[in-house]
C-alpha positions as a Python dict, from the first residue, in 0.01 Angstrom:
ca = {
    (1, 'M'): (0, 0, 0),
    (2, 'P'): (-167, 291, -180),
    (3, 'D'): (-526, 271, -304),
    (4, 'R'): (-618, 18, -37),
    (5, 'L'): (-852, 68, 257),
    (6, 'Y'): (-732, -65, 591),
    (7, 'L'): (-1010, -161, 834),
    (8, 'D'): (-825, -404, 1060),
    (9, 'H'): (-683, -174, 1330),
    (10, 'N'): (-766, -421, 1609),
    (11, 'A'): (-511, -658, 1454),
    (12, 'T'): (-248, -386, 1427),
    (13, 'S'): (-270, -17, 1351),
    (14, 'P'): (-31, 151, 1106),
    (15, 'L'): (259, 331, 1268),
    (16, 'R'): (175, 694, 1333),
    (17, 'P'): (417, 942, 1169),
    (18, 'G'): (503, 1101, 1503),
    (19, 'V'): (588, 760, 1645),
    (20, 'R'): (814, 687, 1350),
    (21, 'D'): (1002, 1010, 1420),
    (22, 'A'): (1043, 911, 1786),
    (23, 'L'): (1184, 573, 1687),
    (24, 'I'): (1434, 727, 1447),
    (25, 'A'): (1552, 976, 1706),
    (26, 'V'): (1644, 699, 1951),
    (27, 'M'): (1797, 483, 1677),
    (28, 'K'): (2071, 742, 1631),
    (29, 'G'): (2236, 654, 1963),
    (30, 'A'): (2394, 349, 2128),
    (31, 'H'): (2173, 298, 2430),
    (32, 'N'): (2181, 53, 2720),
    (33, 'P'): (1999, 187, 3027),
    (34, 'S'): (2204, -37, 3255),
    (35, 'S'): (2536, 122, 3155),
    (36, 'T'): (2683, 379, 3393),
    (37, 'H'): (2858, 604, 3140),
    (38, 'S'): (2704, 916, 2987),
    (39, 'E'): (2537, 725, 2704),
    (40, 'G'): (2389, 480, 2953),
    (41, 'R'): (2258, 759, 3172),
    (42, 'A'): (2098, 923, 2868),
    (43, 'A'): (1934, 591, 2784),
    (44, 'K'): (1813, 554, 3141),
    (45, 'K'): (1647, 894, 3120),
    (46, 'I'): (1466, 797, 2799),
    (47, 'L'): (1350, 476, 2966),
    (48, 'E'): (1225, 640, 3283),
    (49, 'D'): (1060, 927, 3097),
    (50, 'A'): (871, 669, 2890),
    (51, 'R'): (773, 481, 3205),
    (52, 'G'): (635, 804, 3342),
    (53, 'V'): (429, 866, 3030),
    (54, 'I'): (273, 519, 3038),
    (55, 'A'): (203, 551, 3410),
    (56, 'E'): (38, 889, 3360),
    (57, 'T'): (-168, 762, 3065),
    (58, 'V'): (-325, 485, 3274),
    (59, 'R'): (-307, 674, 3606),
    (60, 'A'): (-85, 415, 3771),
    (61, 'P'): (220, 446, 3997),
    (62, 'K'): (535, 478, 3788),
    (63, 'E'): (708, 201, 3982),
    (64, 'G'): (427, -36, 3884),
    (65, 'V'): (502, -20, 3510),
    (66, 'I'): (713, -311, 3381),
    (67, 'F'): (811, -294, 3014),
    (68, 'T'): (773, -618, 2817),
    (69, 'G'): (809, -749, 2465),
    (70, 'G'): (438, -701, 2398),
    (71, 'G'): (95, -774, 2538),
    (72, 'T'): (136, -1151, 2514),
    (73, 'E'): (449, -1145, 2727),
    (74, 'A'): (277, -919, 2981),
    (75, 'I'): (-11, -1167, 3002),
    (76, 'N'): (220, -1463, 3051),
    (77, 'M'): (421, -1267, 3308),
    (78, 'A'): (107, -1192, 3507),
    (79, 'L'): (-26, -1548, 3514),
    (80, 'H'): (314, -1713, 3563),
    (81, 'G'): (409, -1466, 3834),
    (82, 'A'): (82, -1519, 4021),
    (83, 'V'): (114, -1898, 4019),
    (84, 'H'): (486, -1925, 4097),
    (85, 'G'): (521, -1616, 4319),
    (86, 'P'): (411, -1519, 4669),
    (87, 'M'): (44, -1510, 4567),
    (88, 'K'): (58, -1890, 4524),
    (89, 'V'): (-244, -1894, 4297),
    (90, 'R'): (-385, -2246, 4251),
    (91, 'R'): (-693, -2163, 4044),
    (92, 'L'): (-728, -1946, 3732),
    (93, 'M'): (-1078, -1820, 3658),
    (94, 'V'): (-1077, -1713, 3294),
    (95, 'S'): (-1366, -1548, 3113),
    (96, 'A'): (-1499, -1737, 2813),
    (97, 'I'): (-1410, -1452, 2574),
    (98, 'E'): (-1045, -1403, 2667),
    (99, 'H'): (-770, -1363, 2407),
    (100, 'D'): (-586, -1679, 2310),
    (101, 'A'): (-278, -1549, 2492),
    (102, 'V'): (-465, -1571, 2823),
    (103, 'K'): (-627, -1905, 2747),
    (104, 'A'): (-303, -2065, 2627),
    (105, 'A'): (-104, -1931, 2921),
    (106, 'A'): (-365, -2069, 3162),
    (107, 'E'): (-369, -2408, 2991),
    (108, 'G'): (10, -2419, 2998),
    (109, 'L'): (12, -2356, 3373),
    (110, 'A'): (-248, -2628, 3419),
    (111, 'D'): (-10, -2869, 3246),
    (112, 'T'): (314, -2757, 3411),
    (113, 'A'): (207, -2630, 3753),
    (114, 'G'): (-110, -2829, 3816),
    (115, 'V'): (-336, -2528, 3858),
    (116, 'T'): (-710, -2558, 3799),
    (117, 'V'): (-854, -2354, 3512),
    (118, 'E'): (-1219, -2255, 3536),
    (119, 'T'): (-1422, -2077, 3267),
    (120, 'V'): (-1646, -1784, 3362),
    (121, 'P'): (-1941, -1757, 3119),
    (122, 'V'): (-2066, -1446, 2942),
    (123, 'T'): (-2412, -1328, 2844),
    (124, 'R'): (-2556, -1319, 2492),
    (125, 'D'): (-2427, -962, 2470),
    (126, 'G'): (-2072, -1078, 2545),
    (127, 'V'): (-2054, -931, 2897),
    (128, 'I'): (-1915, -1139, 3182),
    (129, 'D'): (-2198, -1299, 3377),
    (130, 'L'): (-2161, -1115, 3708),
    (131, 'E'): (-2453, -1301, 3862),
    (132, 'W'): (-2289, -1635, 3786),
    (133, 'L'): (-1958, -1508, 3922),
    (134, 'A'): (-2113, -1374, 4242),
    (135, 'D'): (-2286, -1708, 4302),
    (136, 'R'): (-1964, -1897, 4234),
    (137, 'L'): (-1761, -1685, 4474),
    (138, 'A'): (-2026, -1667, 4746),
    (139, 'G'): (-1926, -2009, 4869),
    (140, 'Y'): (-1562, -2000, 4766),
    (141, 'D'): (-1332, -2157, 5024),
    (142, 'Q'): (-972, -2045, 4985),
    (143, 'V'): (-852, -2313, 5227),
    (144, 'T'): (-982, -2602, 5018),
    (145, 'E'): (-979, -2445, 4671),
    (146, 'G'): (-667, -2230, 4698),
    (147, 'A'): (-594, -1870, 4608),
    (148, 'F'): (-732, -1768, 4270),
    (149, 'L'): (-671, -1519, 3993),
    (150, 'L'): (-964, -1385, 3792),
    (151, 'A'): (-871, -1293, 3433),
    (152, 'V'): (-1113, -1069, 3244),
    (153, 'M'): (-1025, -852, 2945),
    (154, 'L'): (-1116, -484, 2942),
    (155, 'A'): (-1250, -481, 2585),
    (156, 'N'): (-1292, -775, 2353),
    (157, 'N'): (-1073, -773, 2044),
    (158, 'E'): (-1342, -930, 1822),
    (159, 'T'): (-1666, -764, 1931),
    (160, 'G'): (-1534, -455, 2110),
    (161, 'V'): (-1760, -529, 2410),
    (162, 'I'): (-1635, -350, 2722),
    (163, 'Q'): (-1636, -547, 3046),
    (164, 'P'): (-1745, -410, 3388),
    (165, 'V'): (-1400, -457, 3538),
    (166, 'G'): (-1468, -216, 3823),
    (167, 'K'): (-1710, -471, 3971),
    (168, 'L'): (-1462, -758, 3979),
    (169, 'G'): (-1235, -657, 4267),
    (170, 'P'): (-1517, -626, 4523),
    (171, 'L'): (-1622, -981, 4431),
    (172, 'A'): (-1276, -1137, 4427),
    (173, 'W'): (-1084, -962, 4702),
    (174, 'P'): (-1303, -1066, 4999),
    (175, 'K'): (-1240, -1427, 4896),
    (176, 'G'): (-863, -1380, 4880),
    (177, 'G'): (-863, -1357, 4501),
    (178, 'H'): (-673, -1131, 4264),
    (179, 'V'): (-784, -965, 3939),
    (180, 'F'): (-590, -943, 3614),
    (181, 'V'): (-722, -736, 3324),
    (182, 'D'): (-594, -762, 2967),
    (183, 'A'): (-630, -400, 2853),
    (184, 'V'): (-435, -431, 2527),
    (185, 'Q'): (-739, -360, 2311),
    (186, 'G'): (-873, -83, 2532),
    (187, 'F'): (-546, 104, 2581),
    (188, 'G'): (-553, 447, 2418),
    (189, 'K'): (-916, 400, 2316),
    (190, 'L'): (-1077, 430, 2658),
    (191, 'P'): (-995, 652, 2956),
    (192, 'L'): (-805, 429, 3200),
    (193, 'D'): (-753, 482, 3571),
    (194, 'F'): (-567, 184, 3713),
    (195, 'G'): (-617, 300, 4070),
    (196, 'Q'): (-994, 325, 4027),
    (197, 'M'): (-1047, 9, 3821),
    (198, 'G'): (-1023, -228, 4114),
    (199, 'V'): (-764, -461, 3961),
    (200, 'D'): (-426, -598, 4066),
    (201, 'M'): (-256, -629, 3728),
    (202, 'M'): (-314, -497, 3376),
    (203, 'S'): (-146, -572, 3042),
    (204, 'L'): (-86, -310, 2772),
    (205, 'G'): (44, -309, 2415),
    (206, 'A'): (151, -41, 2169),
    (207, 'H'): (67, -160, 1821),
    (208, 'K'): (-314, -146, 1844),
    (209, 'V'): (-301, 236, 1857),
    (210, 'G'): (-29, 317, 1603),
    (211, 'G'): (277, 228, 1809),
    (212, 'P'): (542, -32, 1723),
    (213, 'A'): (474, -404, 1756),
    (214, 'G'): (676, -606, 2003),
    (215, 'V'): (652, -374, 2303),
    (216, 'G'): (406, -354, 2590),
    (217, 'A'): (385, -335, 2965),
    (218, 'L'): (249, -508, 3270),
    (219, 'V'): (111, -269, 3530),
    (220, 'I'): (93, -399, 3887),
    (221, 'K'): (-30, -264, 4220),
    (222, 'P'): (233, -125, 4455),
    (223, 'G'): (368, -394, 4683),
    (224, 'L'): (248, -681, 4464),
    (225, 'A'): (523, -943, 4425),
    (226, 'L'): (550, -1166, 4120),
    (227, 'A'): (785, -1449, 4034),
    (228, 'P'): (999, -1331, 3736),
    (229, 'Y'): (893, -1478, 3403),
    (230, 'L'): (1233, -1404, 3246),
    (231, 'R'): (1547, -1440, 3455),
    (232, 'G'): (1890, -1293, 3397),
    (233, 'G'): (2000, -940, 3477),
    (234, 'G'): (1838, -697, 3715),
    (235, 'Q'): (1648, -493, 3459),
    (236, 'E'): (1302, -356, 3543),
    (237, 'L'): (1382, -378, 3916),
    (238, 'S'): (1465, -749, 3869),
    (239, 'R'): (1110, -819, 3751),
    (240, 'R'): (1187, -869, 3381),
    (241, 'A'): (1539, -962, 3276),
    (242, 'G'): (1690, -852, 2946),
    (243, 'T'): (1814, -522, 2808),
    (244, 'E'): (1511, -303, 2744),
    (245, 'N'): (1415, -239, 2381),
    (246, 'L'): (1462, 134, 2420),
    (247, 'I'): (1375, 215, 2058),
    (248, 'A'): (1038, 41, 2079),
    (249, 'I'): (971, 177, 2429),
    (250, 'A'): (1023, 531, 2302),
    (251, 'G'): (769, 459, 2027),
    (252, 'F'): (529, 310, 2280),
    (253, 'S'): (554, 624, 2491),
    (254, 'H'): (492, 853, 2196),
    (255, 'A'): (193, 646, 2079),
    (256, 'A'): (48, 679, 2429),
    (257, 'K'): (67, 1056, 2397),
    (258, 'L'): (-98, 1061, 2053),
    (259, 'A'): (-372, 799, 2101),
    (260, 'R'): (-638, 999, 2281),
    (261, 'P'): (-968, 837, 2384),
    (262, 'E'): (-1149, 1142, 2241),
    (263, 'E'): (-999, 1061, 1901),
    (264, 'Y'): (-1140, 710, 1914),
    (265, 'A'): (-1478, 825, 2043),
    (266, 'E'): (-1524, 1013, 1717),
    (267, 'L'): (-1491, 684, 1527),
    (268, 'A'): (-1829, 572, 1662),
    (269, 'M'): (-1999, 780, 1392),
    (270, 'I'): (-1812, 590, 1120),
    (271, 'R'): (-1891, 255, 1283),
    (272, 'D'): (-2258, 352, 1314),
    (273, 'R'): (-2267, 454, 946),
    (274, 'I'): (-2147, 107, 851),
    (275, 'E'): (-2389, -74, 1081),
    (276, 'S'): (-2689, 134, 977),
    (277, 'G'): (-2616, 50, 613),
    (278, 'L'): (-2618, -327, 661),
    (279, 'P'): (-2915, -518, 518),
    (280, 'D'): (-3186, -687, 724),
    (281, 'G'): (-3089, -1023, 869),
    (282, 'V'): (-2734, -922, 960),
    (283, 'I'): (-2654, -982, 1328),
    (284, 'I'): (-2442, -718, 1503),
    (285, 'W'): (-2269, -876, 1800),
    (286, 'G'): (-2265, -689, 2130),
    (287, 'Q'): (-2466, -395, 2001),
    (288, 'N'): (-2672, -382, 2322),
    (289, 'A'): (-2363, -363, 2542),
    (290, 'P'): (-2100, -90, 2583),
    (291, 'R'): (-1849, -130, 2299),
    (292, 'L'): (-1527, 20, 2176),
    (293, 'P'): (-1626, 298, 1936),
    (294, 'N'): (-1400, 164, 1663),
    (295, 'T'): (-1520, -197, 1645),
    (296, 'S'): (-1805, -375, 1466),
    (297, 'C'): (-1845, -750, 1449),
    (298, 'F'): (-2139, -886, 1250),
    (299, 'S'): (-2264, -1206, 1091),
    (300, 'A'): (-2434, -1243, 755),
    (301, 'P'): (-2565, -1602, 751),
    (302, 'G'): (-2499, -1763, 413),
    (303, 'F'): (-2196, -1539, 344),
    (304, 'R'): (-1900, -1727, 489),
    (305, 'S'): (-1631, -1539, 677),
    (306, 'E'): (-1343, -1654, 460),
    (307, 'T'): (-1534, -1556, 146),
    (308, 'Q'): (-1599, -1209, 284),
    (309, 'V'): (-1234, -1160, 381),
    (310, 'M'): (-1117, -1280, 40),
    (311, 'V'): (-1352, -1076, -178),
    (312, 'M'): (-1294, -763, 26),
    (313, 'D'): (-919, -812, 3),
    (314, 'L'): (-942, -854, -374),
    (315, 'G'): (-1147, -534, -379),
    (316, 'G'): (-875, -346, -192),
    (317, 'I'): (-1021, -353, 160),
    (318, 'A'): (-856, -523, 459),
    (319, 'I'): (-1088, -670, 723),
    (320, 'S'): (-1066, -982, 938),
    (321, 'A'): (-1274, -1274, 1056),
    (322, 'G'): (-1183, -1216, 1420),
    (323, 'S'): (-853, -1236, 1603),
    (324, 'A'): (-538, -1202, 1394),
    (325, 'C'): (-340, -1423, 1634),
    (326, 'S'): (-418, -1754, 1463),
    (327, 'S'): (-122, -1794, 1227),
    (328, 'G'): (-312, -1637, 940),
    (329, 'K'): (-594, -1888, 954),
    (330, 'V'): (-965, -1811, 930),
    (331, 'R'): (-1143, -2015, 1195),
    (332, 'Q'): (-1470, -2016, 1386),
    (333, 'S'): (-1476, -1760, 1665),
    (334, 'G'): (-1473, -1902, 2017),
    (335, 'V'): (-1585, -1562, 2140),
    (336, 'L'): (-1907, -1575, 1940),
    (337, 'G'): (-1960, -1935, 2045),
    (338, 'A'): (-1940, -1827, 2408),
    (339, 'M'): (-2203, -1562, 2330),
    (340, 'G'): (-2443, -1827, 2201),
    (341, 'A'): (-2386, -1791, 1827),
    (342, 'S'): (-2486, -2084, 1611),
    (343, 'E'): (-2227, -2251, 1393),
    (344, 'E'): (-2364, -2075, 1085),
    (345, 'E'): (-2360, -1738, 1260),
    (346, 'A'): (-2004, -1786, 1382),
    (347, 'N'): (-1888, -1905, 1040),
    (348, 'S'): (-2027, -1592, 871),
    (349, 'A'): (-1884, -1332, 1108),
    (350, 'I'): (-1634, -1060, 1022),
    (351, 'R'): (-1479, -775, 1215),
    (352, 'V'): (-1437, -421, 1092),
    (353, 'S'): (-1208, -215, 1315),
    (354, 'L'): (-1129, 151, 1264),
    (355, 'G'): (-830, 359, 1368),
    (356, 'W'): (-641, 683, 1331),
    (357, 'T'): (-643, 661, 949),
    (358, 'S'): (-1020, 604, 916),
    (359, 'T'): (-1265, 852, 762),
    (360, 'M'): (-1639, 862, 694),
    (361, 'A'): (-1565, 797, 326),
    (362, 'D'): (-1421, 461, 432),
    (363, 'A'): (-1762, 355, 559),
    (364, 'D'): (-1925, 430, 226),
    (365, 'M'): (-1651, 253, 32),
    (366, 'F'): (-1681, -53, 252),
    (367, 'L'): (-2060, -67, 225),
    (368, 'R'): (-2059, -37, -155),
    (369, 'L'): (-1831, -335, -206),
    (370, 'W'): (-1964, -548, 78),
    (371, 'K'): (-2332, -503, -12),
    (372, 'N'): (-2265, -581, -378),
    (373, 'E'): (-2100, -909, -281),
    (374, 'F'): (-2367, -987, -22),
    (375, 'Q'): (-2639, -941, -284),
    (376, 'R'): (-2451, -1157, -534),
    (377, 'I'): (-2416, -1438, -277),
    (378, 'A'): (-2781, -1405, -173),
    (379, 'E'): (-2901, -1430, -536),
    (380, 'R'): (-2679, -1732, -597),
    (381, 'N'): (-2814, -1906, -283),
    (382, 'V'): (-3173, -1844, -398),
    (383, 'A'): (-3099, -1981, -741),
}
């Protein structure tokens, strides 16, 4: 849509031109990587080359990369596989700021498999409360409480706050626990080293960095066994049944090559321009914690979230009021509630998220329209 400004890259980022070319190139063939003829072998090469690219991008063993139909499937695969597989997880410890995909998957397993779901709190800055977690695990008894899986996202999709995931394994592993990290929002934006992160499993997705939607991956430690979430053929070493979506996987691979953390680091200057131009009284969430350089979440009490989204949309600017995974609804943020936000603060929060199309001029355009509307609302409230 020409003449519009897109500032909602954390929901989905527009397809990069190079990725589009990669998709088209694979579309020209008839590809099933499980076939043994020449076409099948060519497809298998595309698949394994892409697996190698993803593995290299996150510094993980190639054999640990399992392609999925997106980040949500990877999350469900991880939790389902941990509960129903050899790990025999009986307790899911989920941070209070996790994506709905993690929370819903955990709740579903509580209903169907009888596992216990426990919430790990976060600080006012939106960082997992490591002191609380250390105290909780100090007396953890695996015999009476069962094996557990700790689920903590790498970077929050609403606030951009980056979690200290490297400190989780040393807390969980001595107690027989496992660590799962949802890295969908951090993939391509932060340097990732799976081997050094101290985690057992990690979910990835393509469409937050200019790749196609509907494709992702679950990365697992070598030797880790999971119960299959989808059953059928022997694809993905019998870990995920179903013919691989080779077209989308090729796009995922190409997006991984193009989405460099250095590119996203440069977006911090645009984000800072926006935040420095906000009027007094606006609350910037997570500003005292490490954040993704492309993300700003702030509240303007008295200026309701849905009003902000609507007036900005009418003015030609796309923003959001938090996660875009709520069937198009604007609702109060559970993430901000977990961070101690009041109802008024949560109900006046919006998220601005930048991406590969963003420029410094976008910051100025956003501020002009937003501040005009903010002033109009403030004057009306006074009157």
